[in-house]
Tab-separated table of C-alpha atoms in Angstrom:
chain	number	residue	atom	x	y	z
J	235	UNK	CA	30.326	226.971	-80.712
J	236	UNK	CA	28.470	229.713	-78.862
J	237	UNK	CA	25.749	229.369	-76.281
J	238	UNK	CA	24.274	231.376	-73.457
J	239	UNK	CA	24.665	230.485	-69.791
J	240	UNK	CA	23.727	232.267	-66.621
J	241	UNK	CA	25.889	234.451	-64.446
J	242	UNK	CA	25.934	232.864	-60.993
J	243	UNK	CA	25.513	235.910	-58.741
J	244	UNK	CA	26.745	233.937	-55.723
J	245	UNK	CA	30.221	233.962	-57.236
J	246	UNK	CA	30.617	230.193	-57.334
J	247	UNK	CA	31.031	229.940	-61.102
J	248	UNK	CA	28.449	229.179	-63.752
J	249	UNK	CA	25.517	226.964	-62.833
J	250	UNK	CA	22.420	225.600	-64.541
J	251	UNK	CA	19.853	226.566	-61.917
J	252	UNK	CA	16.711	228.471	-62.981
J	253	UNK	CA	17.847	228.651	-66.579
J	254	UNK	CA	16.111	229.021	-69.924
J	255	UNK	CA	16.490	226.161	-72.395
J	256	UNK	CA	18.827	226.591	-75.383
J	257	UNK	CA	19.127	223.749	-77.888
J	258	UNK	CA	22.486	223.378	-79.622
J	259	UNK	CA	24.068	220.693	-81.815
J	260	UNK	CA	26.204	219.740	-78.809
J	261	UNK	CA	23.296	219.281	-76.439
J	262	UNK	CA	20.826	221.260	-74.381
J	263	UNK	CA	21.993	224.249	-72.344
J	264	UNK	CA	19.978	226.876	-70.598
J	265	UNK	CA	20.105	230.553	-69.801
J	266	UNK	CA	18.076	232.903	-67.678
J	267	UNK	CA	19.858	236.205	-68.213
J	268	UNK	CA	19.697	237.498	-71.783
J	269	UNK	CA	22.238	240.223	-70.951
J	270	UNK	CA	25.048	237.820	-70.110
J	271	UNK	CA	26.476	235.644	-72.860
J	272	UNK	CA	29.165	232.982	-72.788
J	273	UNK	CA	31.053	231.526	-75.725
J	274	UNK	CA	32.025	227.925	-75.067
J	275	UNK	CA	35.069	226.990	-77.103
J	276	UNK	CA	35.265	223.451	-75.730
J	277	UNK	CA	32.979	221.365	-77.973
J	278	UNK	CA	31.919	218.594	-75.612
J	279	UNK	CA	31.409	219.708	-72.009
J	280	UNK	CA	29.655	216.934	-70.110
J	281	UNK	CA	27.305	219.425	-68.479
J	282	UNK	CA	27.139	223.102	-67.533
J	283	UNK	CA	28.285	222.069	-64.046
J	284	UNK	CA	31.635	221.002	-65.553
J	285	UNK	CA	32.619	224.581	-66.341
J	286	UNK	CA	35.548	225.756	-64.222
J	287	UNK	CA	35.564	229.220	-62.679
J	288	UNK	CA	38.395	230.141	-65.074
J	289	UNK	CA	36.952	232.505	-67.689
J	290	UNK	CA	38.096	235.258	-70.027
J	291	UNK	CA	35.807	238.256	-69.682
J	292	UNK	CA	35.668	240.512	-72.753
J	293	UNK	CA	34.209	244.000	-72.444
J	294	UNK	CA	33.121	244.941	-75.950
J	295	UNK	CA	32.397	248.449	-74.692
J	296	UNK	CA	36.131	248.843	-73.978
J	297	UNK	CA	36.846	247.745	-77.530
J	298	UNK	CA	34.609	250.433	-78.980
J	299	UNK	CA	36.126	253.017	-76.621
J	300	UNK	CA	39.588	252.036	-77.862
J	301	UNK	CA	38.419	252.419	-81.445
J	302	UNK	CA	37.234	255.945	-80.707
J	303	UNK	CA	40.439	256.829	-78.818
J	304	UNK	CA	42.559	255.602	-81.717
J	305	UNK	CA	40.354	257.362	-84.231
J	306	UNK	CA	40.766	260.615	-82.304
J	307	UNK	CA	44.546	260.147	-82.081
J	308	UNK	CA	44.745	259.576	-85.830
J	309	UNK	CA	42.623	262.651	-86.564
J	310	UNK	CA	44.655	265.202	-84.610
J	311	UNK	CA	46.027	268.084	-86.695
J	312	UNK	CA	49.641	268.199	-87.797
J	313	UNK	CA	52.116	270.212	-85.730
J	314	UNK	CA	52.038	272.954	-88.384
J	315	UNK	CA	48.292	273.305	-87.821
J	316	UNK	CA	47.244	271.767	-91.123
J	317	UNK	CA	44.233	269.489	-91.019
J	318	UNK	CA	44.974	265.798	-91.246
J	319	UNK	CA	43.056	263.746	-93.765
J	320	UNK	CA	40.929	261.152	-92.010
J	321	UNK	CA	42.182	257.648	-92.700
J	322	UNK	CA	40.137	254.477	-92.960
J	323	UNK	CA	40.572	251.794	-90.313
J	324	UNK	CA	41.089	248.120	-91.021
J	325	UNK	CA	40.410	246.164	-87.817
J	326	UNK	CA	42.746	243.188	-87.536
J	327	UNK	CA	40.800	240.260	-86.083
J	328	UNK	CA	43.130	237.386	-86.945
J	329	UNK	CA	43.858	234.691	-84.358
J	330	UNK	CA	40.246	234.902	-83.138
J	331	UNK	CA	40.628	238.654	-82.641
J	332	UNK	CA	43.780	238.187	-80.569
J	333	UNK	CA	41.881	235.774	-78.338
J	334	UNK	CA	38.864	238.065	-77.864
J	335	UNK	CA	36.491	236.259	-80.241
J	336	UNK	CA	36.495	237.280	-83.898
J	337	UNK	CA	32.740	237.216	-84.474
J	338	UNK	CA	31.640	239.247	-81.399
J	339	UNK	CA	34.476	241.720	-81.993
J	340	UNK	CA	33.660	242.130	-85.685
J	341	UNK	CA	30.004	242.682	-84.897
J	342	UNK	CA	30.867	245.306	-82.304
J	343	UNK	CA	33.103	247.192	-84.730
J	344	UNK	CA	31.279	246.831	-88.031
J	345	UNK	CA	28.716	249.472	-87.168
J	346	UNK	CA	31.336	252.069	-86.176
J	347	UNK	CA	32.330	253.005	-89.701
J	348	UNK	CA	35.446	250.907	-90.193
J	349	UNK	CA	36.535	250.092	-93.741
J	350	UNK	CA	36.823	246.364	-93.106
J	351	UNK	CA	38.720	243.568	-91.377
J	352	UNK	CA	42.066	241.837	-91.671
J	353	UNK	CA	42.561	238.123	-90.999
J	354	UNK	CA	45.385	235.673	-91.621
J	355	UNK	CA	43.626	232.719	-93.240
J	356	UNK	CA	40.789	231.869	-95.584
J	357	UNK	CA	39.138	229.918	-92.757
J	358	UNK	CA	39.109	233.005	-90.537
J	359	UNK	CA	37.527	235.051	-93.297
J	360	UNK	CA	34.927	232.382	-94.026
J	361	UNK	CA	33.981	232.300	-90.329
J	362	UNK	CA	33.179	236.007	-90.399
J	363	UNK	CA	31.174	235.697	-93.596
J	364	UNK	CA	29.256	232.774	-92.104
J	365	UNK	CA	28.356	234.969	-89.133
J	366	UNK	CA	26.913	237.641	-91.393
J	367	UNK	CA	29.821	240.111	-91.507
J	368	UNK	CA	29.503	242.098	-94.747
J	369	UNK	CA	32.433	244.531	-94.671
J	370	UNK	CA	35.519	243.830	-96.817
J	371	UNK	CA	37.822	241.153	-95.393
J	372	UNK	CA	41.521	241.057	-96.278
J	373	UNK	CA	43.347	237.706	-96.189
J	374	UNK	CA	46.784	238.915	-95.094
J	375	UNK	CA	48.618	235.653	-94.452
J	376	UNK	CA	48.900	234.307	-98.027
J	377	UNK	CA	47.688	230.932	-96.711
J	378	UNK	CA	45.661	230.105	-99.801
J	379	UNK	CA	46.782	226.523	-100.399
J	380	UNK	CA	44.948	225.269	-103.461
J	381	UNK	CA	41.668	226.892	-102.479
J	382	UNK	CA	41.847	230.109	-104.468
J	383	UNK	CA	38.262	229.536	-105.587
J	384	UNK	CA	37.179	229.521	-101.922
J	385	UNK	CA	38.457	233.073	-101.568
J	386	UNK	CA	36.111	234.154	-104.344
J	387	UNK	CA	33.249	232.042	-103.022
J	388	UNK	CA	33.343	233.855	-99.662
J	389	UNK	CA	33.881	237.277	-101.251
J	390	UNK	CA	37.259	237.744	-99.560
J	391	UNK	CA	40.083	240.011	-100.727
J	392	UNK	CA	43.505	238.340	-100.913
J	393	UNK	CA	46.760	240.153	-100.223
J	394	UNK	CA	49.121	238.801	-102.863
J	395	UNK	CA	52.877	238.967	-103.352
J	396	UNK	CA	53.579	235.834	-105.373
J	397	UNK	CA	53.220	235.705	-109.183
J	398	UNK	CA	51.818	232.186	-109.031
J	399	UNK	CA	49.003	233.329	-106.753
J	400	UNK	CA	48.145	236.124	-109.183
J	401	UNK	CA	47.796	233.589	-111.996
J	402	UNK	CA	45.757	231.190	-109.886
J	403	UNK	CA	43.376	233.920	-108.738
J	404	UNK	CA	42.971	235.049	-112.342
J	405	UNK	CA	42.111	231.478	-113.342
J	406	UNK	CA	39.620	231.135	-110.477
J	407	UNK	CA	38.043	234.501	-111.316
J	408	UNK	CA	37.653	233.527	-114.955
J	409	UNK	CA	36.047	230.209	-113.987
J	410	UNK	CA	33.619	232.089	-111.717
J	411	UNK	CA	32.983	234.717	-114.392
J	412	UNK	CA	34.278	237.391	-111.990
J	413	UNK	CA	35.709	240.145	-114.147
J	414	UNK	CA	38.261	242.369	-112.368
J	415	UNK	CA	38.492	240.396	-109.128
J	416	UNK	CA	39.895	242.647	-106.398
J	417	UNK	CA	43.316	241.946	-104.878
J	418	UNK	CA	45.764	243.896	-102.742
J	419	UNK	CA	49.476	243.667	-103.514
J	420	UNK	CA	51.972	243.321	-100.681
J	421	UNK	CA	55.392	244.933	-101.074
J	422	UNK	CA	58.240	243.502	-99.007
J	423	UNK	CA	60.188	246.588	-97.972
J	424	UNK	CA	62.334	244.954	-95.304
J	425	UNK	CA	60.363	242.385	-93.323
J	426	UNK	CA	61.644	239.589	-95.593
J	427	UNK	CA	58.623	237.445	-94.908
J	428	UNK	CA	55.905	237.879	-97.554
J	429	UNK	CA	55.395	240.144	-100.543
J	430	UNK	CA	57.164	241.194	-103.706
J	431	UNK	CA	60.559	242.856	-103.223
J	432	UNK	CA	61.263	246.228	-104.781
J	433	UNK	CA	63.703	244.803	-107.345
J	434	UNK	CA	60.934	242.648	-108.841
J	435	UNK	CA	58.040	245.022	-108.356
J	436	UNK	CA	57.945	246.325	-111.939
J	437	UNK	CA	57.598	242.846	-113.416
J	438	UNK	CA	55.030	241.872	-110.785
J	439	UNK	CA	52.737	244.893	-111.111
J	440	UNK	CA	52.799	244.655	-114.910
J	441	UNK	CA	51.859	240.990	-114.626
J	442	UNK	CA	48.844	241.964	-112.518
J	443	UNK	CA	47.851	244.629	-115.040
J	444	UNK	CA	47.874	242.101	-117.900
J	445	UNK	CA	45.160	239.947	-116.317
J	446	UNK	CA	41.672	241.124	-117.355
J	447	UNK	CA	40.174	239.192	-114.454
J	448	UNK	CA	42.393	240.872	-111.810
J	449	UNK	CA	42.202	244.416	-110.449
J	450	UNK	CA	44.806	245.800	-108.033
J	451	UNK	CA	42.609	247.708	-105.591
J	452	UNK	CA	45.155	248.030	-102.801
J	453	UNK	CA	48.869	248.294	-102.120
J	454	UNK	CA	50.392	247.581	-98.729
J	455	UNK	CA	53.566	246.902	-96.814
J	456	UNK	CA	54.394	245.941	-93.234
J	457	UNK	CA	56.912	247.696	-90.997
J	458	UNK	CA	59.264	245.431	-89.067
J	459	UNK	CA	60.484	247.897	-86.413
J	460	UNK	CA	57.716	250.467	-85.948
J	461	UNK	CA	57.539	249.846	-82.191
J	462	UNK	CA	61.308	250.271	-81.668
J	463	UNK	CA	62.872	253.565	-80.530
J	464	UNK	CA	65.035	254.004	-83.656
J	465	UNK	CA	62.863	255.397	-86.479
J	466	UNK	CA	65.466	254.841	-89.208
J	467	UNK	CA	64.396	251.311	-90.292
J	468	UNK	CA	60.749	252.375	-90.587
J	469	UNK	CA	61.647	255.523	-92.508
J	470	UNK	CA	63.767	253.472	-94.933
J	471	UNK	CA	60.914	251.022	-95.476
J	472	UNK	CA	58.512	253.894	-96.026
J	473	UNK	CA	60.691	255.391	-98.765
J	474	UNK	CA	60.947	252.022	-100.525
J	475	UNK	CA	57.164	251.671	-100.360
J	476	UNK	CA	56.609	255.153	-101.797
J	477	UNK	CA	58.892	254.332	-104.721
J	478	UNK	CA	56.833	251.211	-105.473
J	479	UNK	CA	53.580	253.143	-105.112
J	480	UNK	CA	54.767	255.803	-107.550
J	481	UNK	CA	55.820	253.110	-110.004
J	482	UNK	CA	52.483	251.296	-109.733
J	483	UNK	CA	50.672	254.502	-110.623
J	484	UNK	CA	53.080	255.177	-113.465
J	485	UNK	CA	52.230	251.871	-115.151
J	486	UNK	CA	48.503	252.401	-114.694
J	487	UNK	CA	47.777	250.111	-111.729
J	488	UNK	CA	46.429	253.010	-109.597
J	489	UNK	CA	45.510	251.140	-106.376
J	490	UNK	CA	42.752	252.941	-104.476
J	491	UNK	CA	43.556	251.872	-100.893
J	492	UNK	CA	47.127	252.378	-99.727
J	493	UNK	CA	47.991	251.076	-96.262
J	494	UNK	CA	51.218	250.460	-94.378
J	495	UNK	CA	50.699	251.143	-90.655
J	496	UNK	CA	50.039	248.736	-87.839
J	497	UNK	CA	49.114	250.114	-84.399
J	498	UNK	CA	52.679	251.154	-83.571
J	499	UNK	CA	53.286	252.900	-86.889
J	500	UNK	CA	49.855	254.535	-86.837
J	501	UNK	CA	50.648	256.176	-83.487
J	502	UNK	CA	54.263	257.089	-84.306
J	503	UNK	CA	54.527	257.763	-88.039
J	504	UNK	CA	51.698	259.968	-89.277
J	505	UNK	CA	53.510	260.425	-92.592
J	506	UNK	CA	52.821	256.734	-93.294
J	507	UNK	CA	49.050	256.821	-92.782
J	508	UNK	CA	48.142	256.988	-96.495
J	509	UNK	CA	44.497	255.922	-97.052
J	510	UNK	CA	44.085	253.369	-94.251
J	511	UNK	CA	45.774	251.908	-91.183
J	512	UNK	CA	45.588	248.366	-89.867
J	513	UNK	CA	44.829	248.388	-86.146
J	514	UNK	CA	45.276	245.204	-84.159
J	515	UNK	CA	46.587	245.104	-80.622
J	516	UNK	CA	45.653	248.715	-79.911
J	517	UNK	CA	41.969	247.944	-80.416
J	518	UNK	CA	42.218	245.368	-77.639
J	519	UNK	CA	43.738	247.868	-75.225
J	520	UNK	CA	47.406	246.866	-75.233
J	521	UNK	CA	50.463	248.679	-76.554
J	522	UNK	CA	53.065	247.158	-78.906
J	523	UNK	CA	55.941	248.480	-76.783
J	524	UNK	CA	56.838	251.101	-74.204
J	525	UNK	CA	57.974	253.396	-77.027
J	526	UNK	CA	54.468	253.748	-78.450
J	527	UNK	CA	52.351	256.605	-77.017
J	528	UNK	CA	49.175	255.581	-75.223
J	529	UNK	CA	46.113	257.439	-76.552
J	530	UNK	CA	44.106	256.286	-73.534
J	531	UNK	CA	43.479	252.616	-74.231
J	532	UNK	CA	41.513	250.296	-71.941
J	533	UNK	CA	42.270	246.546	-71.869
J	534	UNK	CA	39.198	244.705	-73.121
J	535	UNK	CA	40.020	241.256	-71.714
J	536	UNK	CA	40.439	240.023	-68.170
J	537	UNK	CA	41.343	236.463	-67.202
J	538	UNK	CA	39.807	235.393	-63.906
J	539	UNK	CA	39.515	232.326	-61.763
J	540	UNK	CA	38.875	231.421	-58.102
J	541	UNK	CA	41.014	229.900	-55.384
J	542	UNK	CA	40.211	226.202	-55.091
J	543	UNK	CA	42.636	225.227	-52.291
J	544	UNK	CA	44.693	226.797	-49.494
J	545	UNK	CA	47.455	225.270	-47.418
J	546	UNK	CA	49.779	226.549	-44.706
J	547	UNK	CA	53.384	225.391	-45.067
J	548	UNK	CA	56.603	225.989	-43.105
J	549	UNK	CA	59.653	227.806	-44.424
J	550	UNK	CA	61.708	225.769	-46.881
J	551	UNK	CA	58.734	223.913	-48.383
J	552	UNK	CA	59.141	223.067	-52.102
J	553	UNK	CA	56.321	224.120	-54.408
J	554	UNK	CA	55.338	222.463	-57.711
J	555	UNK	CA	57.254	220.324	-60.208
J	556	UNK	CA	61.007	220.079	-59.896
J	557	UNK	CA	61.052	221.760	-56.478
J	558	UNK	CA	62.401	224.858	-58.218
J	559	UNK	CA	60.883	227.158	-55.597
J	560	UNK	CA	61.059	226.923	-51.789
J	561	UNK	CA	59.139	229.141	-49.406
J	562	UNK	CA	61.317	231.686	-47.597
J	563	UNK	CA	59.076	231.784	-44.520
J	564	UNK	CA	55.990	230.125	-43.117
J	565	UNK	CA	53.537	230.718	-45.940
J	566	UNK	CA	49.990	230.296	-47.185
J	567	UNK	CA	49.900	228.821	-50.677
J	568	UNK	CA	46.767	229.084	-52.820
J	569	UNK	CA	46.098	226.727	-55.711
J	570	UNK	CA	44.310	228.133	-58.760
J	571	UNK	CA	42.556	226.079	-61.469
J	572	UNK	CA	44.478	227.578	-64.376
J	573	UNK	CA	47.662	226.449	-66.078
J	574	UNK	CA	49.677	226.441	-69.256
J	575	UNK	CA	46.987	224.441	-71.076
J	576	UNK	CA	44.861	227.576	-70.616
J	577	UNK	CA	47.601	229.805	-72.001
J	578	UNK	CA	49.100	230.837	-68.660
J	579	UNK	CA	52.742	230.174	-69.478
J	580	UNK	CA	54.832	227.679	-67.506
J	581	UNK	CA	57.665	230.180	-67.077
J	582	UNK	CA	55.488	232.712	-65.202
J	583	UNK	CA	56.024	231.071	-61.812
J	584	UNK	CA	58.933	232.262	-59.661
J	585	UNK	CA	61.865	229.941	-58.937
J	586	UNK	CA	64.515	230.126	-56.229
J	587	UNK	CA	66.892	231.546	-58.846
J	588	UNK	CA	64.387	234.291	-59.639
J	589	UNK	CA	64.006	235.135	-55.964
J	590	UNK	CA	67.774	235.181	-55.408
J	591	UNK	CA	68.330	237.438	-58.426
J	592	UNK	CA	65.417	239.740	-57.634
J	593	UNK	CA	63.956	238.857	-61.011
J	594	UNK	CA	60.206	239.563	-61.138
J	595	UNK	CA	57.752	236.911	-62.210
J	596	UNK	CA	53.985	236.917	-62.453
J	597	UNK	CA	51.611	238.436	-59.939
J	598	UNK	CA	47.858	238.054	-59.629
J	599	UNK	CA	45.268	240.272	-57.991
J	600	UNK	CA	43.342	238.938	-54.974
J	601	UNK	CA	41.218	241.153	-52.730
J	602	UNK	CA	42.834	244.234	-54.222
J	603	UNK	CA	46.390	243.084	-53.537
J	604	UNK	CA	49.097	241.661	-55.746
J	605	UNK	CA	50.302	238.159	-54.886
J	606	UNK	CA	53.208	236.300	-56.562
J	607	UNK	CA	52.908	233.102	-58.587
J	608	UNK	CA	55.427	230.620	-57.182
J	609	UNK	CA	56.830	227.370	-58.522
J	610	UNK	CA	56.377	226.050	-62.014
J	611	UNK	CA	52.977	226.614	-63.564
J	612	UNK	CA	51.386	223.210	-64.184
J	613	UNK	CA	49.217	222.152	-67.108
J	614	UNK	CA	45.956	222.792	-65.253
J	615	UNK	CA	46.972	224.505	-62.003
J	616	UNK	CA	49.295	227.095	-60.559
J	617	UNK	CA	50.247	228.194	-57.060
J	618	UNK	CA	50.268	231.652	-55.504
J	619	UNK	CA	51.796	232.890	-52.249
J	620	UNK	CA	48.922	234.643	-50.451
J	621	UNK	CA	50.656	235.049	-47.097
J	622	UNK	CA	50.293	238.836	-47.298
J	623	UNK	CA	46.675	238.784	-48.497
J	624	UNK	CA	44.342	239.378	-45.512
J	625	UNK	CA	41.247	237.216	-45.031
J	626	UNK	CA	41.953	235.109	-48.102
J	627	UNK	CA	39.550	232.191	-48.544
J	628	UNK	CA	38.730	229.366	-50.909
J	629	UNK	CA	36.386	230.733	-53.577
J	630	UNK	CA	37.949	234.194	-53.662
J	631	UNK	CA	38.119	235.674	-57.134
J	632	UNK	CA	41.575	236.005	-58.683
J	633	UNK	CA	42.481	238.251	-61.608
J	634	UNK	CA	45.397	236.825	-63.572
J	635	UNK	CA	44.975	239.471	-66.255
J	636	UNK	CA	42.989	242.660	-65.816
J	637	UNK	CA	41.193	243.665	-62.640
J	638	UNK	CA	38.644	242.176	-60.266
J	639	UNK	CA	34.935	242.277	-60.965
J	640	UNK	CA	32.864	244.964	-59.316
J	641	UNK	CA	30.446	244.169	-56.567
J	642	UNK	CA	32.095	240.886	-55.649
J	643	UNK	CA	32.280	241.879	-51.998
J	644	UNK	CA	36.015	241.285	-51.826
J	645	UNK	CA	37.536	244.429	-53.245
J	646	UNK	CA	40.518	246.331	-51.858
J	647	UNK	CA	40.380	247.581	-48.305
J	648	UNK	CA	40.395	251.297	-47.560
J	649	UNK	CA	43.820	252.738	-48.305
J	650	UNK	CA	44.658	250.051	-50.865
J	651	UNK	CA	44.534	250.702	-54.590
J	652	UNK	CA	43.532	248.060	-57.047
J	653	UNK	CA	46.199	247.636	-59.735
J	654	UNK	CA	44.936	245.618	-62.699
J	655	UNK	CA	47.421	243.206	-64.231
J	656	UNK	CA	48.199	244.295	-67.785
J	657	UNK	CA	49.156	242.103	-70.725
J	658	UNK	CA	52.331	244.161	-71.051
J	659	UNK	CA	53.311	243.136	-67.501
J	660	UNK	CA	52.657	239.469	-68.175
J	661	UNK	CA	54.796	239.833	-71.277
J	662	UNK	CA	57.726	241.150	-69.241
J	663	UNK	CA	57.342	238.420	-66.626
J	664	UNK	CA	57.047	235.746	-69.310
J	665	UNK	CA	59.839	237.161	-71.482
J	666	UNK	CA	57.579	237.600	-74.489
J	667	UNK	CA	55.217	240.214	-75.980
J	668	UNK	CA	51.646	241.228	-75.214
J	669	UNK	CA	50.503	239.737	-78.531
J	670	UNK	CA	51.528	236.259	-77.396
J	671	UNK	CA	49.965	236.742	-73.965
J	672	UNK	CA	46.548	237.491	-75.463
J	673	UNK	CA	46.559	234.989	-78.315
J	674	UNK	CA	47.788	232.166	-76.071
J	675	UNK	CA	44.612	232.046	-73.969
J	676	UNK	CA	43.381	228.664	-75.094
J	677	UNK	CA	40.109	227.385	-76.461
J	678	UNK	CA	39.157	225.657	-73.228
J	679	UNK	CA	38.774	229.011	-71.464
J	680	UNK	CA	35.187	230.252	-72.025
J	681	UNK	CA	34.876	233.802	-73.328
J	682	UNK	CA	32.282	235.822	-71.424
J	683	UNK	CA	30.661	238.921	-72.963
J	684	UNK	CA	28.806	241.036	-70.392
J	685	UNK	CA	25.975	243.002	-71.920
J	686	UNK	CA	25.745	240.860	-75.051
J	687	UNK	CA	22.440	239.158	-75.682
J	688	UNK	CA	22.775	235.396	-75.379
J	689	UNK	CA	20.497	235.043	-78.387
J	690	UNK	CA	22.979	237.039	-80.479
J	691	UNK	CA	25.757	234.553	-79.807
J	692	UNK	CA	23.382	231.648	-80.341
J	693	UNK	CA	23.130	232.847	-83.940
J	694	UNK	CA	26.774	231.885	-84.399
J	695	UNK	CA	26.007	228.314	-83.371
J	696	UNK	CA	23.245	228.230	-85.966
J	697	UNK	CA	25.709	229.207	-88.667
J	698	UNK	CA	25.071	232.850	-89.435
J	699	UNK	CA	22.983	235.944	-88.974
J	700	UNK	CA	19.222	235.760	-89.177
């Protein structure tokens, strides 16, 4: 559900004052500023006044800059000076574009010359088609259920590694009178998750070739360790994939789009580029690991809120559930309206054991300074020690991920440098990966798209492009 709302320039959140009327199936909302769009993912807000100051701000311009940076990195010449063949890019927008909003992201990228998109489920592909996306869409998760006909109905391209799915797609294509329905075949070269293993590849590819209603247009694999320092597992998988590719061509399958690389492999293993690469987390400005070179990526998403309470407490005061953290001195504790129901993980808050062991936990950015999250993160709230943050006040903006907004009148003082909080940092503090950090931001956090016309997002609510 997407609507437009106004940007409250006073910094008090989103309000409904002086707004233009927008009718939606969920009620009447209003907007004044056509250059500031908000996607509401909560279906039944009681009123615009009910919106918390906790929002995820997505800069689509950063996304397009990342695309260009990755494109340039992939187009650099080989070390021997030979020109590198330009590869196609498949933008991976599964899991609502890693929490960034699949439809706005797809629209921003579709005009840049990408080959198409990758999603995990039929539902995700159908959402893009319903919004007017016309580029090819790969269904990579093999989550077809019994709805193989739906894949054809939405003009989606399945990635198949199971003989039964091949037969069912052939049956659905015949029923729809779709001669030579396009599929991509997935080869399991070591992930042991989905796809046909090398030992059974000959039988599988010949089975595909026997179906007059099926055409193998693509061949792919997925590397399990491309972001790790040891290249040996990826190189072994690559050799297994090449053997299967050679065999497919030998039996006449001749797939036209060969792809194996995710972001990590694309930036580390140029010999595996083939015809296309699948770029996911890199497009959103995060790196898969510290072992992957950074081509100059900019995080596209920031998670922000505002302080809604302050209290001064003496040393030894317990904070949050379980009293797992006690202040070490007289402190000022700020309460923020964000919690694990928003995707800000419970384990991010520091405990006494963390403090004793010198183990870092999450920090946020307030007035240009880092401040630690203390005590257990609650479902809807978390607490931050702002004792060392000068002039802190209720209503101050807080960046939990990314940096502070410009022109808020509360930036860093002279001599202080603003240090945006990166998803990779949150991953370390939360003992996870940047992928989980981004995709965990929940549906109740509105996605804000500066510079996007509110009317463009309203199209999504109406069910497609006009």
